[in-house]
């Protein structure tokens, strides 16, 4: 009876699954801490686990791949319109816009020291452009879609000008005055320094890269070619970005979406993992599972790498915690007693359990020293 009792107590102690219980949370906790060091704030522990399976990373363009601070590069007025007038009117309308393109036109007008007239009846049409009344003229500034909407005919030569600008990776805009096309204007948004290296690292990790943007199709393609992006979805209206992500998912892909704007929020929520740019809008940050603190895109491949390592670490923990129990339960139950007279005392059993916990904790702590593909420490330094 004594032997039976001692063995029973030892078995109970060894069978305690404490190491298995902590195997996942401890790795996620250490992985999350390491991510924070790399400038990647993981809001949901689940996201760190989900990201390992991502095989497609879709990125917004403006403010994500690019700096989000476009500058006016060209103003091409049509016959009968002066460059100064066009710029004044367009900038007057854009003064009320919250879009970065608006700021670009405003900055150019300021550079030229133009006094801006008042604009009334302002209207912003998301993904299209803006219009207002300036000096008793109806002025519209935006994409070809906006001109179509207001029945403004785009002459062939203006379209050619726009195409040429778009092929040079600039975003062409049209300015219409009282229903007549007055000018083609182009803005260009510089690519972030961290973007090319981040995309290369994603490719090295075997992940396909897609761009989802509201920008002009040709502009988007020109930028995608420069950056070696695999897929392009351009001229996507703000409320269609989530549908684009849904399409990828319907094709069997596990999608991580990276974005910064208000219009990216639904796509961030729809994606398997939403990665928000920390320098972006509050709505986007709120919708993301992971936030890149300094907006540095190198955080994306780093997070994927960390996620894969964390998952591997969890599996190791579970394997060893399980193996420990499988090996020691029979010993505690007395399999070695008949042959060798060996029995595991409850005190030794307790010690053994402490060791299995320590083993799991020690293994998880290795994640703290994990090296990532792109030295993310710089990302924190710039934060
Ligand atoms: P994204 O942020 O992906 O570039 P948006 O949906 O904000 O896309 O804008 C898409 C397009 O709509 C722009 O490329 C531009 O052609 C036009 N547009 C939007 N807002 C404005 C604006 N305030 N002024 C001029 N054009 C605009
Ligand atoms: Mg954006």
mmCIF file of C-alpha atoms and ligand atoms in Angstrom:
data_model
loop_
_atom_site.group_PDB
_atom_site.id
_atom_site.type_symbol
_atom_site.label_atom_id
_atom_site.label_comp_id
_atom_site.label_asym_id
_atom_site.label_seq_id
_atom_site.Cartn_x
_atom_site.Cartn_y
_atom_site.Cartn_z
ATOM 1 C CA UNK A 1 0.000 0.000 0.000
ATOM 2 C CA UNK A 2 2.888 2.367 0.854
ATOM 3 C CA UNK A 3 4.532 1.794 -2.534
ATOM 4 C CA UNK A 4 1.225 2.217 -4.298
ATOM 5 C CA UNK A 5 0.557 5.459 -2.441
ATOM 6 C CA UNK A 6 4.033 6.893 -3.103
ATOM 7 C CA UNK A 7 3.797 5.963 -6.782
ATOM 8 C CA UNK A 8 0.316 7.452 -7.090
ATOM 9 C CA UNK A 9 1.452 10.776 -5.603
ATOM 10 C CA UNK A 10 4.555 10.844 -7.853
ATOM 11 C CA UNK A 11 2.457 10.127 -10.936
ATOM 12 C CA UNK A 12 0.087 12.958 -10.032
ATOM 13 C CA UNK A 13 2.970 15.389 -9.614
ATOM 14 C CA UNK A 14 4.706 14.370 -12.856
ATOM 15 C CA UNK A 15 1.453 14.376 -14.792
ATOM 16 C CA UNK A 16 0.825 18.005 -13.882
ATOM 17 C CA UNK A 17 0.851 19.679 -17.323
ATOM 18 C CA UNK A 18 2.253 22.985 -16.084
ATOM 19 C CA UNK A 19 5.104 23.090 -18.628
ATOM 20 C CA UNK A 20 2.662 22.446 -21.442
ATOM 21 C CA UNK A 21 0.382 25.132 -20.058
ATOM 22 C CA UNK A 22 3.068 27.798 -20.177
ATOM 23 C CA UNK A 23 4.643 26.607 -23.457
ATOM 24 C CA UNK A 24 2.602 28.923 -25.702
ATOM 25 C CA UNK A 25 2.062 32.046 -23.563
ATOM 26 C CA UNK A 26 5.701 32.282 -22.482
ATOM 27 C CA UNK A 27 6.983 32.150 -26.071
ATOM 28 C CA UNK A 28 4.407 34.695 -27.230
ATOM 29 C CA UNK A 29 5.317 36.946 -24.313
ATOM 30 C CA UNK A 30 9.053 36.816 -25.017
ATOM 31 C CA UNK A 31 8.444 37.126 -28.781
ATOM 32 C CA UNK A 32 6.263 40.199 -28.200
ATOM 33 C CA UNK A 33 9.006 41.749 -26.081
ATOM 34 C CA UNK A 34 11.622 41.105 -28.760
ATOM 35 C CA UNK A 35 9.260 42.614 -31.341
ATOM 36 C CA UNK A 36 8.946 45.766 -29.238
ATOM 37 C CA UNK A 37 12.741 46.100 -29.236
ATOM 38 C CA UNK A 38 12.556 46.025 -33.026
ATOM 39 C CA UNK A 39 9.980 48.819 -33.176
ATOM 40 C CA UNK A 40 7.104 46.411 -33.800
ATOM 41 C CA UNK A 41 4.252 46.741 -31.322
ATOM 42 C CA UNK A 42 2.141 43.574 -31.191
ATOM 43 C CA UNK A 43 -1.314 44.535 -29.952
ATOM 44 C CA UNK A 44 -2.753 41.028 -30.150
ATOM 45 C CA UNK A 45 -0.654 37.997 -29.158
ATOM 46 C CA UNK A 46 -2.684 35.947 -31.651
ATOM 47 C CA UNK A 47 -1.367 38.108 -34.482
ATOM 48 C CA UNK A 48 2.212 37.047 -33.740
ATOM 49 C CA UNK A 49 1.120 33.431 -34.181
ATOM 50 C CA UNK A 50 -1.079 34.099 -37.239
ATOM 51 C CA UNK A 51 1.605 36.017 -39.129
ATOM 52 C CA UNK A 52 3.796 32.917 -39.583
ATOM 53 C CA UNK A 53 1.338 31.580 -42.167
ATOM 54 C CA UNK A 54 1.127 34.766 -44.262
ATOM 55 C CA UNK A 55 2.087 34.063 -47.878
ATOM 56 C CA UNK A 56 0.953 37.386 -49.336
ATOM 57 C CA UNK A 57 1.720 40.842 -47.997
ATOM 58 C CA UNK A 58 -0.477 43.550 -49.528
ATOM 59 C CA UNK A 59 0.620 47.133 -49.019
ATOM 60 C CA UNK A 60 -1.101 50.453 -49.474
ATOM 61 C CA UNK A 61 1.016 52.866 -51.518
ATOM 62 C CA UNK A 62 0.651 56.425 -50.253
ATOM 63 C CA UNK A 63 2.113 56.779 -46.775
ATOM 64 C CA UNK A 64 3.064 53.095 -46.586
ATOM 65 C CA UNK A 65 5.480 52.373 -49.457
ATOM 66 C CA UNK A 66 5.972 56.099 -50.003
ATOM 67 C CA UNK A 67 6.524 58.913 -47.545
ATOM 68 C CA UNK A 68 3.003 60.226 -47.998
ATOM 69 C CA UNK A 69 4.295 63.739 -48.626
ATOM 70 C CA UNK A 70 3.829 64.251 -52.363
ATOM 71 C CA UNK A 71 5.279 67.255 -54.154
ATOM 72 C CA UNK A 72 4.050 68.989 -57.279
ATOM 73 C CA UNK A 73 6.449 68.165 -60.125
ATOM 74 C CA UNK A 74 4.650 69.510 -63.210
ATOM 75 C CA UNK A 75 1.961 72.067 -64.037
ATOM 76 C CA UNK A 76 0.947 71.925 -67.706
ATOM 77 C CA UNK A 77 -1.769 74.463 -68.508
ATOM 78 C CA UNK A 78 -3.717 74.137 -71.752
ATOM 79 C CA UNK A 79 -3.961 76.931 -74.300
ATOM 80 C CA UNK A 80 -5.949 79.838 -72.956
ATOM 81 C CA UNK A 81 -5.062 79.165 -69.320
ATOM 82 C CA UNK A 82 -2.146 80.641 -67.387
ATOM 83 C CA UNK A 83 0.012 78.524 -65.102
ATOM 84 C CA UNK A 84 -0.357 80.979 -62.221
ATOM 85 C CA UNK A 85 -4.154 81.079 -62.464
ATOM 86 C CA UNK A 86 -4.454 77.306 -62.617
ATOM 87 C CA UNK A 87 -2.182 76.888 -59.608
ATOM 88 C CA UNK A 88 -4.022 79.596 -57.624
ATOM 89 C CA UNK A 89 -7.442 78.115 -58.283
ATOM 90 C CA UNK A 90 -6.391 74.523 -57.697
ATOM 91 C CA UNK A 91 -4.544 75.399 -54.481
ATOM 92 C CA UNK A 92 -7.538 77.446 -53.285
ATOM 93 C CA UNK A 93 -9.796 74.402 -53.618
ATOM 94 C CA UNK A 94 -7.225 72.045 -52.091
ATOM 95 C CA UNK A 95 -6.719 74.352 -49.121
ATOM 96 C CA UNK A 96 -9.829 72.742 -47.629
ATOM 97 C CA UNK A 97 -8.794 69.171 -48.489
ATOM 98 C CA UNK A 98 -7.258 66.794 -45.962
ATOM 99 C CA UNK A 99 -5.564 64.743 -48.672
ATOM 100 C CA UNK A 100 -1.726 64.901 -48.921
ATOM 101 C CA UNK A 101 -2.189 65.940 -52.570
ATOM 102 C CA UNK A 102 -3.952 69.043 -51.272
ATOM 103 C CA UNK A 103 -0.964 69.902 -49.104
ATOM 104 C CA UNK A 104 1.351 69.437 -52.106
ATOM 105 C CA UNK A 105 -0.542 71.985 -54.208
ATOM 106 C CA UNK A 106 -0.727 74.340 -51.225
ATOM 107 C CA UNK A 107 3.033 74.129 -50.721
ATOM 108 C CA UNK A 108 3.690 74.897 -54.391
ATOM 109 C CA UNK A 109 1.396 77.921 -54.294
ATOM 110 C CA UNK A 110 3.157 79.151 -51.162
ATOM 111 C CA UNK A 111 6.553 78.718 -52.818
ATOM 112 C CA UNK A 112 5.344 80.969 -55.624
ATOM 113 C CA UNK A 113 3.969 83.394 -53.023
ATOM 114 C CA UNK A 114 0.510 83.296 -54.535
ATOM 115 C CA UNK A 115 -2.354 84.834 -52.559
ATOM 116 C CA UNK A 116 -5.119 82.233 -52.500
ATOM 117 C CA UNK A 117 -8.700 83.345 -53.140
ATOM 118 C CA UNK A 118 -11.537 81.951 -51.004
ATOM 119 C CA UNK A 119 -13.203 78.743 -52.088
ATOM 120 C CA UNK A 120 -16.885 78.080 -51.348
ATOM 121 C CA UNK A 121 -19.198 75.055 -51.738
ATOM 122 C CA UNK A 122 -16.199 72.769 -51.177
ATOM 123 C CA UNK A 123 -16.802 69.104 -51.846
ATOM 124 C CA UNK A 124 -14.337 66.188 -51.454
ATOM 125 C CA UNK A 125 -15.143 62.958 -53.252
ATOM 126 C CA UNK A 126 -13.029 60.150 -51.739
ATOM 127 C CA UNK A 127 -10.808 58.410 -54.277
ATOM 128 C CA UNK A 128 -11.766 60.960 -56.942
ATOM 129 C CA UNK A 129 -10.726 64.469 -55.961
ATOM 130 C CA UNK A 130 -12.139 67.791 -54.867
ATOM 131 C CA UNK A 131 -14.207 70.647 -56.261
ATOM 132 C CA UNK A 132 -15.316 74.095 -55.129
ATOM 133 C CA UNK A 133 -16.298 77.538 -56.379
ATOM 134 C CA UNK A 134 -13.374 79.980 -56.671
ATOM 135 C CA UNK A 135 -13.681 83.512 -58.018
ATOM 136 C CA UNK A 136 -17.105 82.557 -59.399
ATOM 137 C CA UNK A 137 -15.639 79.658 -61.304
ATOM 138 C CA UNK A 138 -16.396 75.993 -60.758
ATOM 139 C CA UNK A 139 -12.977 74.392 -60.197
ATOM 140 C CA UNK A 140 -12.439 70.614 -59.969
ATOM 141 C CA UNK A 141 -9.110 68.911 -59.200
ATOM 142 C CA UNK A 142 -8.691 65.158 -59.311
ATOM 143 C CA UNK A 143 -8.274 61.909 -61.200
ATOM 144 C CA UNK A 144 -9.763 61.096 -64.631
ATOM 145 C CA UNK A 145 -12.689 59.508 -62.743
ATOM 146 C CA UNK A 146 -13.587 62.920 -61.329
ATOM 147 C CA UNK A 147 -13.612 64.511 -64.781
ATOM 148 C CA UNK A 148 -15.868 61.741 -66.024
ATOM 149 C CA UNK A 149 -18.192 62.337 -63.107
ATOM 150 C CA UNK A 150 -18.488 66.022 -63.971
ATOM 151 C CA UNK A 151 -18.734 65.404 -67.725
ATOM 152 C CA UNK A 152 -15.458 67.186 -68.450
ATOM 153 C CA UNK A 153 -14.022 66.013 -71.768
ATOM 154 C CA UNK A 154 -10.313 65.145 -71.636
ATOM 155 C CA UNK A 155 -8.684 66.059 -74.974
ATOM 156 C CA UNK A 156 -6.345 63.449 -76.474
ATOM 157 C CA UNK A 157 -3.226 65.571 -76.051
ATOM 158 C CA UNK A 158 -3.960 66.116 -72.341
ATOM 159 C CA UNK A 159 -4.434 62.387 -71.894
ATOM 160 C CA UNK A 160 -1.081 61.764 -73.579
ATOM 161 C CA UNK A 161 0.572 64.258 -71.238
ATOM 162 C CA UNK A 162 -1.011 62.435 -68.280
ATOM 163 C CA UNK A 163 0.122 59.047 -69.573
ATOM 164 C CA UNK A 164 3.692 60.252 -69.977
ATOM 165 C CA UNK A 165 3.711 61.651 -66.438
ATOM 166 C CA UNK A 166 2.232 58.421 -65.070
ATOM 167 C CA UNK A 167 4.874 56.318 -66.823
ATOM 168 C CA UNK A 168 7.449 58.400 -64.962
ATOM 169 C CA UNK A 169 5.837 57.195 -61.693
ATOM 170 C CA UNK A 170 4.119 60.539 -61.091
ATOM 171 C CA UNK A 171 0.417 60.848 -60.254
ATOM 172 C CA UNK A 172 -1.345 62.874 -62.954
ATOM 173 C CA UNK A 173 -4.259 65.096 -61.911
ATOM 174 C CA UNK A 174 -6.630 67.109 -64.017
ATOM 175 C CA UNK A 175 -7.814 70.626 -63.256
ATOM 176 C CA UNK A 176 -11.141 71.621 -64.789
ATOM 177 C CA UNK A 177 -12.531 75.160 -64.783
ATOM 178 C CA UNK A 178 -16.236 75.635 -65.543
ATOM 179 C CA UNK A 179 -16.436 72.229 -67.199
ATOM 180 C CA UNK A 180 -13.371 72.722 -69.427
ATOM 181 C CA UNK A 181 -10.087 70.986 -68.903
ATOM 182 C CA UNK A 182 -7.579 73.684 -67.906
ATOM 183 C CA UNK A 183 -4.417 71.812 -66.965
ATOM 184 C CA UNK A 184 -2.668 68.573 -66.209
ATOM 185 C CA UNK A 185 -0.762 68.648 -62.928
ATOM 186 C CA UNK A 186 1.511 65.930 -61.591
ATOM 187 C CA UNK A 187 2.547 65.105 -58.057
ATOM 188 C CA UNK A 188 5.193 62.605 -57.007
ATOM 189 C CA UNK A 189 5.597 60.983 -53.656
ATOM 190 C CA UNK A 190 9.130 59.815 -52.795
ATOM 191 C CA UNK A 191 9.579 56.171 -51.798
ATOM 192 C CA UNK A 192 10.646 55.585 -48.161
ATOM 193 C CA UNK A 193 14.327 54.676 -47.762
ATOM 194 C CA UNK A 194 13.365 51.481 -45.926
ATOM 195 C CA UNK A 195 10.998 50.196 -48.636
ATOM 196 C CA UNK A 196 13.319 48.406 -51.139
ATOM 197 C CA UNK A 197 15.193 46.442 -48.449
ATOM 198 C CA UNK A 198 11.922 45.491 -46.738
ATOM 199 C CA UNK A 199 10.397 44.143 -49.961
ATOM 200 C CA UNK A 200 13.592 42.211 -50.810
ATOM 201 C CA UNK A 201 13.523 40.617 -47.370
ATOM 202 C CA UNK A 202 9.867 39.611 -47.827
ATOM 203 C CA UNK A 203 10.739 37.934 -51.128
ATOM 204 C CA UNK A 204 13.620 36.128 -49.432
ATOM 205 C CA UNK A 205 11.120 34.832 -46.873
ATOM 206 C CA UNK A 206 9.134 33.396 -49.809
ATOM 207 C CA UNK A 207 6.280 35.889 -49.520
ATOM 208 C CA UNK A 208 4.513 37.452 -52.495
ATOM 209 C CA UNK A 209 4.137 41.231 -52.410
ATOM 210 C CA UNK A 210 1.081 43.110 -53.678
ATOM 211 C CA UNK A 211 0.243 46.814 -53.866
ATOM 212 C CA UNK A 212 -3.312 48.031 -53.349
ATOM 213 C CA UNK A 213 -3.798 51.708 -54.139
ATOM 214 C CA UNK A 214 -6.312 54.314 -55.204
ATOM 215 C CA UNK A 215 -3.691 55.885 -57.422
ATOM 216 C CA UNK A 216 -3.583 55.899 -61.224
ATOM 217 C CA UNK A 217 -3.031 52.455 -62.811
ATOM 218 C CA UNK A 218 0.032 53.493 -64.835
ATOM 219 C CA UNK A 219 1.633 55.378 -61.937
ATOM 220 C CA UNK A 220 1.091 52.348 -59.727
ATOM 221 C CA UNK A 221 2.641 50.018 -62.317
ATOM 222 C CA UNK A 222 5.654 52.289 -62.786
ATOM 223 C CA UNK A 223 6.302 52.288 -59.026
ATOM 224 C CA UNK A 224 5.656 48.538 -58.751
ATOM 225 C CA UNK A 225 8.214 47.914 -61.521
ATOM 226 C CA UNK A 226 10.797 50.056 -59.719
ATOM 227 C CA UNK A 227 10.261 48.103 -56.509
ATOM 228 C CA UNK A 228 9.810 44.608 -57.956
ATOM 229 C CA UNK A 229 6.274 44.245 -56.607
ATOM 230 C CA UNK A 230 4.552 41.082 -57.867
ATOM 231 C CA UNK A 231 0.928 42.202 -58.086
ATOM 232 C CA UNK A 232 -0.807 45.560 -58.505
ATOM 233 C CA UNK A 233 -4.396 46.535 -57.792
ATOM 234 C CA UNK A 234 -4.747 50.182 -58.759
ATOM 235 C CA UNK A 235 -7.591 52.728 -58.898
ATOM 236 C CA UNK A 236 -9.205 50.928 -55.980
ATOM 237 C CA UNK A 237 -11.819 53.177 -54.372
ATOM 238 C CA UNK A 238 -11.448 53.686 -50.602
ATOM 239 C CA UNK A 239 -14.344 51.379 -49.739
ATOM 240 C CA UNK A 240 -13.053 48.643 -52.070
ATOM 241 C CA UNK A 241 -9.702 47.975 -50.380
ATOM 242 C CA UNK A 242 -11.224 45.425 -47.998
ATOM 243 C CA UNK A 243 -12.849 43.680 -50.970
ATOM 244 C CA UNK A 244 -9.429 43.446 -52.650
ATOM 245 C CA UNK A 245 -8.056 41.700 -49.549
ATOM 246 C CA UNK A 246 -11.105 39.439 -49.501
ATOM 247 C CA UNK A 247 -10.404 38.464 -53.135
ATOM 248 C CA UNK A 248 -6.857 37.403 -52.257
ATOM 249 C CA UNK A 249 -8.218 35.351 -49.352
ATOM 250 C CA UNK A 250 -10.850 33.735 -51.590
ATOM 251 C CA UNK A 251 -7.911 32.630 -53.764
ATOM 252 C CA UNK A 252 -6.613 30.669 -50.753
ATOM 253 C CA UNK A 253 -4.013 33.159 -49.588
ATOM 254 C CA UNK A 254 -3.199 34.120 -46.022
ATOM 255 C CA UNK A 255 -2.949 37.892 -46.238
ATOM 256 C CA UNK A 256 -1.171 40.471 -44.140
ATOM 257 C CA UNK A 257 -2.256 43.995 -45.096
ATOM 258 C CA UNK A 258 -0.061 47.011 -44.354
ATOM 259 C CA UNK A 259 -1.631 50.471 -44.402
ATOM 260 C CA UNK A 260 -1.775 53.880 -42.792
ATOM 261 C CA UNK A 261 -4.881 55.743 -43.903
ATOM 262 C CA UNK A 262 -8.498 56.027 -42.807
ATOM 263 C CA UNK A 263 -9.394 54.238 -46.035
ATOM 264 C CA UNK A 264 -7.093 51.351 -45.093
ATOM 265 C CA UNK A 265 -8.910 50.581 -41.824
ATOM 266 C CA UNK A 266 -11.478 48.132 -43.287
ATOM 267 C CA UNK A 267 -8.719 46.260 -45.164
ATOM 268 C CA UNK A 268 -6.619 46.086 -41.977
ATOM 269 C CA UNK A 269 -9.580 44.514 -40.194
ATOM 270 C CA UNK A 270 -10.368 42.153 -43.083
ATOM 271 C CA UNK A 271 -6.803 40.807 -43.465
ATOM 272 C CA UNK A 272 -5.614 37.758 -41.521
ATOM 273 C CA UNK A 273 -3.110 40.103 -39.922
ATOM 274 C CA UNK A 274 -3.465 43.895 -40.107
ATOM 275 C CA UNK A 275 -0.212 45.817 -39.825
ATOM 276 C CA UNK A 276 -0.667 49.546 -39.259
ATOM 277 C CA UNK A 277 1.916 52.264 -39.822
ATOM 278 C CA UNK A 278 2.488 53.971 -36.471
ATOM 279 C CA UNK A 279 2.894 57.362 -38.091
ATOM 280 C CA UNK A 280 -0.470 56.932 -39.843
ATOM 281 C CA UNK A 281 -4.009 57.802 -38.812
ATOM 282 C CA UNK A 282 -5.460 56.790 -35.439
ATOM 283 C CA UNK A 283 -8.235 54.816 -37.123
ATOM 284 C CA UNK A 284 -5.693 52.664 -38.966
ATOM 285 C CA UNK A 285 -3.650 52.079 -35.791
ATOM 286 C CA UNK A 286 -6.828 51.107 -33.949
ATOM 287 C CA UNK A 287 -7.697 48.602 -36.698
ATOM 288 C CA UNK A 288 -4.258 46.970 -36.835
ATOM 289 C CA UNK A 289 -3.174 43.884 -34.883
ATOM 290 C CA UNK A 290 0.455 44.942 -35.194
ATOM 291 C CA UNK A 291 1.786 48.510 -35.326
ATOM 292 C CA UNK A 292 5.101 49.519 -36.918
ATOM 293 C CA UNK A 293 6.202 52.192 -34.499
ATOM 294 C CA UNK A 294 8.361 54.434 -36.704
ATOM 295 C CA UNK A 295 6.489 53.500 -39.878
ATOM 296 C CA UNK A 296 9.613 51.626 -40.957
ATOM 297 C CA UNK A 297 8.613 48.869 -43.389
ATOM 298 C CA UNK A 298 11.573 46.715 -42.348
ATOM 299 C CA UNK A 299 9.350 45.871 -39.395
ATOM 300 C CA UNK A 300 7.202 43.699 -41.691
ATOM 301 C CA UNK A 301 9.831 41.073 -42.658
ATOM 302 C CA UNK A 302 11.239 41.277 -39.139
ATOM 303 C CA UNK A 303 7.803 40.539 -37.674
ATOM 304 C CA UNK A 304 7.235 37.635 -40.086
ATOM 305 C CA UNK A 305 10.611 36.157 -39.154
ATOM 306 C CA UNK A 306 9.900 36.642 -35.468
ATOM 307 C CA UNK A 307 6.474 35.083 -35.864
ATOM 308 C CA UNK A 308 7.912 31.978 -37.547
ATOM 309 C CA UNK A 309 10.595 31.692 -34.872
ATOM 310 C CA UNK A 310 8.029 32.096 -32.098
ATOM 311 C CA UNK A 311 5.900 29.330 -33.537
ATOM 312 C CA UNK A 312 8.897 27.038 -33.852
ATOM 313 C CA UNK A 313 9.776 27.869 -30.264
ATOM 314 C CA UNK A 314 6.247 27.002 -29.093
ATOM 315 C CA UNK A 315 6.437 23.653 -30.877
ATOM 316 C CA UNK A 316 9.803 22.878 -29.239
ATOM 317 C CA UNK A 317 8.347 23.748 -25.839
ATOM 318 C CA UNK A 318 5.328 21.546 -26.344
ATOM 319 C CA UNK A 319 7.452 18.683 -27.621
ATOM 320 C CA UNK A 320 9.836 18.732 -24.653
ATOM 321 C CA UNK A 321 7.129 19.307 -22.064
ATOM 322 C CA UNK A 322 5.203 16.389 -23.499
ATOM 323 C CA UNK A 323 8.235 14.133 -23.907
ATOM 324 C CA UNK A 324 9.218 14.811 -20.296
ATOM 325 C CA UNK A 325 5.860 13.625 -19.060
ATOM 326 C CA UNK A 326 5.704 10.647 -21.382
ATOM 327 C CA UNK A 327 9.117 9.455 -20.182
ATOM 328 C CA UNK A 328 8.689 10.131 -16.473
ATOM 329 C CA UNK A 329 5.087 9.044 -15.856
ATOM 330 C CA UNK A 330 5.926 5.333 -16.319
ATOM 331 C CA UNK A 331 8.997 5.763 -14.082
ATOM 332 C CA UNK A 332 6.836 7.416 -11.418
ATOM 333 C CA UNK A 333 4.323 4.623 -11.823
ATOM 334 C CA UNK A 334 7.102 2.139 -11.066
ATOM 335 C CA UNK A 335 8.078 0.447 -14.370
ATOM 336 C CA UNK A 336 11.689 0.378 -13.256
ATOM 337 C CA UNK A 337 10.870 -0.965 -9.790
ATOM 338 C CA UNK A 338 10.598 -4.690 -10.555
ATOM 339 C CA UNK A 339 13.879 -4.784 -12.509
ATOM 340 C CA UNK A 340 16.031 -2.142 -10.764
ATOM 341 C CA UNK A 341 14.163 -1.307 -7.593
ATOM 342 C CA UNK A 342 13.939 2.301 -8.791
ATOM 343 C CA UNK A 343 11.039 4.458 -7.687
ATOM 344 C CA UNK A 344 10.610 8.211 -8.170
ATOM 345 C CA UNK A 345 9.949 9.820 -4.798
ATOM 346 C CA UNK A 346 7.352 12.641 -4.760
ATOM 347 C CA UNK A 347 10.146 15.084 -3.809
ATOM 348 C CA UNK A 348 12.207 14.111 -6.866
ATOM 349 C CA UNK A 349 9.072 14.227 -9.007
ATOM 350 C CA UNK A 350 8.439 17.800 -7.892
ATOM 351 C CA UNK A 351 12.052 18.702 -8.695
ATOM 352 C CA UNK A 352 11.730 17.118 -12.104
ATOM 353 C CA UNK A 353 8.651 19.207 -12.817
ATOM 354 C CA UNK A 354 10.466 22.395 -11.832
ATOM 355 C CA UNK A 355 13.192 21.433 -14.299
ATOM 356 C CA UNK A 356 10.715 20.934 -17.112
ATOM 357 C CA UNK A 357 9.261 24.403 -16.432
ATOM 358 C CA UNK A 358 12.742 25.902 -16.327
ATOM 359 C CA UNK A 359 13.556 24.198 -19.579
ATOM 360 C CA UNK A 360 10.509 25.701 -21.287
ATOM 361 C CA UNK A 361 11.193 29.174 -19.866
ATOM 362 C CA UNK A 362 14.857 28.947 -20.881
ATOM 363 C CA UNK A 363 13.952 27.892 -24.401
ATOM 364 C CA UNK A 364 11.458 30.746 -24.755
ATOM 365 C CA UNK A 365 14.017 33.258 -23.501
ATOM 366 C CA UNK A 366 16.239 32.372 -26.468
ATOM 367 C CA UNK A 367 13.797 34.434 -28.550
ATOM 368 C CA UNK A 368 15.130 37.541 -26.834
ATOM 369 C CA UNK A 369 18.411 37.175 -28.664
ATOM 370 C CA UNK A 370 16.840 36.276 -31.997
ATOM 371 C CA UNK A 371 18.507 37.875 -35.004
ATOM 372 C CA UNK A 372 16.153 39.275 -37.613
ATOM 373 C CA UNK A 373 16.777 39.647 -41.374
ATOM 374 C CA UNK A 374 17.023 43.438 -41.291
ATOM 375 C CA UNK A 375 18.772 44.954 -38.298
ATOM 376 C CA UNK A 376 15.638 46.418 -36.828
ATOM 377 C CA UNK A 377 17.494 48.137 -34.027
ATOM 378 C CA UNK A 378 17.943 51.066 -36.394
ATOM 379 C CA UNK A 379 14.178 51.183 -36.764
ATOM 380 C CA UNK A 380 13.887 51.847 -33.043
ATOM 381 C CA UNK A 381 16.677 54.393 -33.128
ATOM 382 C CA UNK A 382 14.743 56.435 -35.668
ATOM 383 C CA UNK A 383 11.500 56.126 -33.671
HETATM 384 P P1 LIG B 1 -4.267 56.486 -52.104
HETATM 385 O O1 LIG B 1 -4.197 56.989 -50.684
HETATM 386 O O2 LIG B 1 -4.198 54.979 -52.177
HETATM 387 O O3 LIG B 1 -3.263 57.116 -53.021
HETATM 388 P P2 LIG B 1 -6.901 57.850 -52.502
HETATM 389 O O4 LIG B 1 -8.122 57.013 -52.563
HETATM 390 O O5 LIG B 1 -6.721 58.754 -51.361
HETATM 391 O O6 LIG B 1 -5.679 56.846 -52.754
HETATM 392 O O7 LIG B 1 -6.854 58.756 -53.824
HETATM 393 C C1 LIG B 1 -6.936 58.165 -55.101
HETATM 394 C C2 LIG B 1 -6.803 59.187 -56.188
HETATM 395 O O8 LIG B 1 -7.899 60.130 -56.143
HETATM 396 C C3 LIG B 1 -5.572 60.032 -56.102
HETATM 397 O O9 LIG B 1 -4.471 59.415 -56.695
HETATM 398 C C4 LIG B 1 -6.009 61.285 -56.866
HETATM 399 O O10 LIG B 1 -5.923 61.040 -58.261
HETATM 400 C C5 LIG B 1 -7.468 61.422 -56.505
HETATM 401 N N1 LIG B 1 -7.642 62.331 -55.364
HETATM 402 C C6 LIG B 1 -8.078 62.021 -54.132
HETATM 403 N N2 LIG B 1 -8.129 63.097 -53.340
HETATM 404 C C7 LIG B 1 -7.684 64.151 -54.081
HETATM 405 C C8 LIG B 1 -7.464 65.539 -53.835
HETATM 406 N N3 LIG B 1 -7.713 66.118 -52.671
HETATM 407 N N4 LIG B 1 -7.013 66.297 -54.859
HETATM 408 C C9 LIG B 1 -6.749 65.754 -56.045
HETATM 409 N N5 LIG B 1 -6.916 64.458 -56.331
HETATM 410 C C10 LIG B 1 -7.378 63.647 -55.374
HETATM 411 MG MG1 LIG B 2 -2.095 55.519 -47.550
#
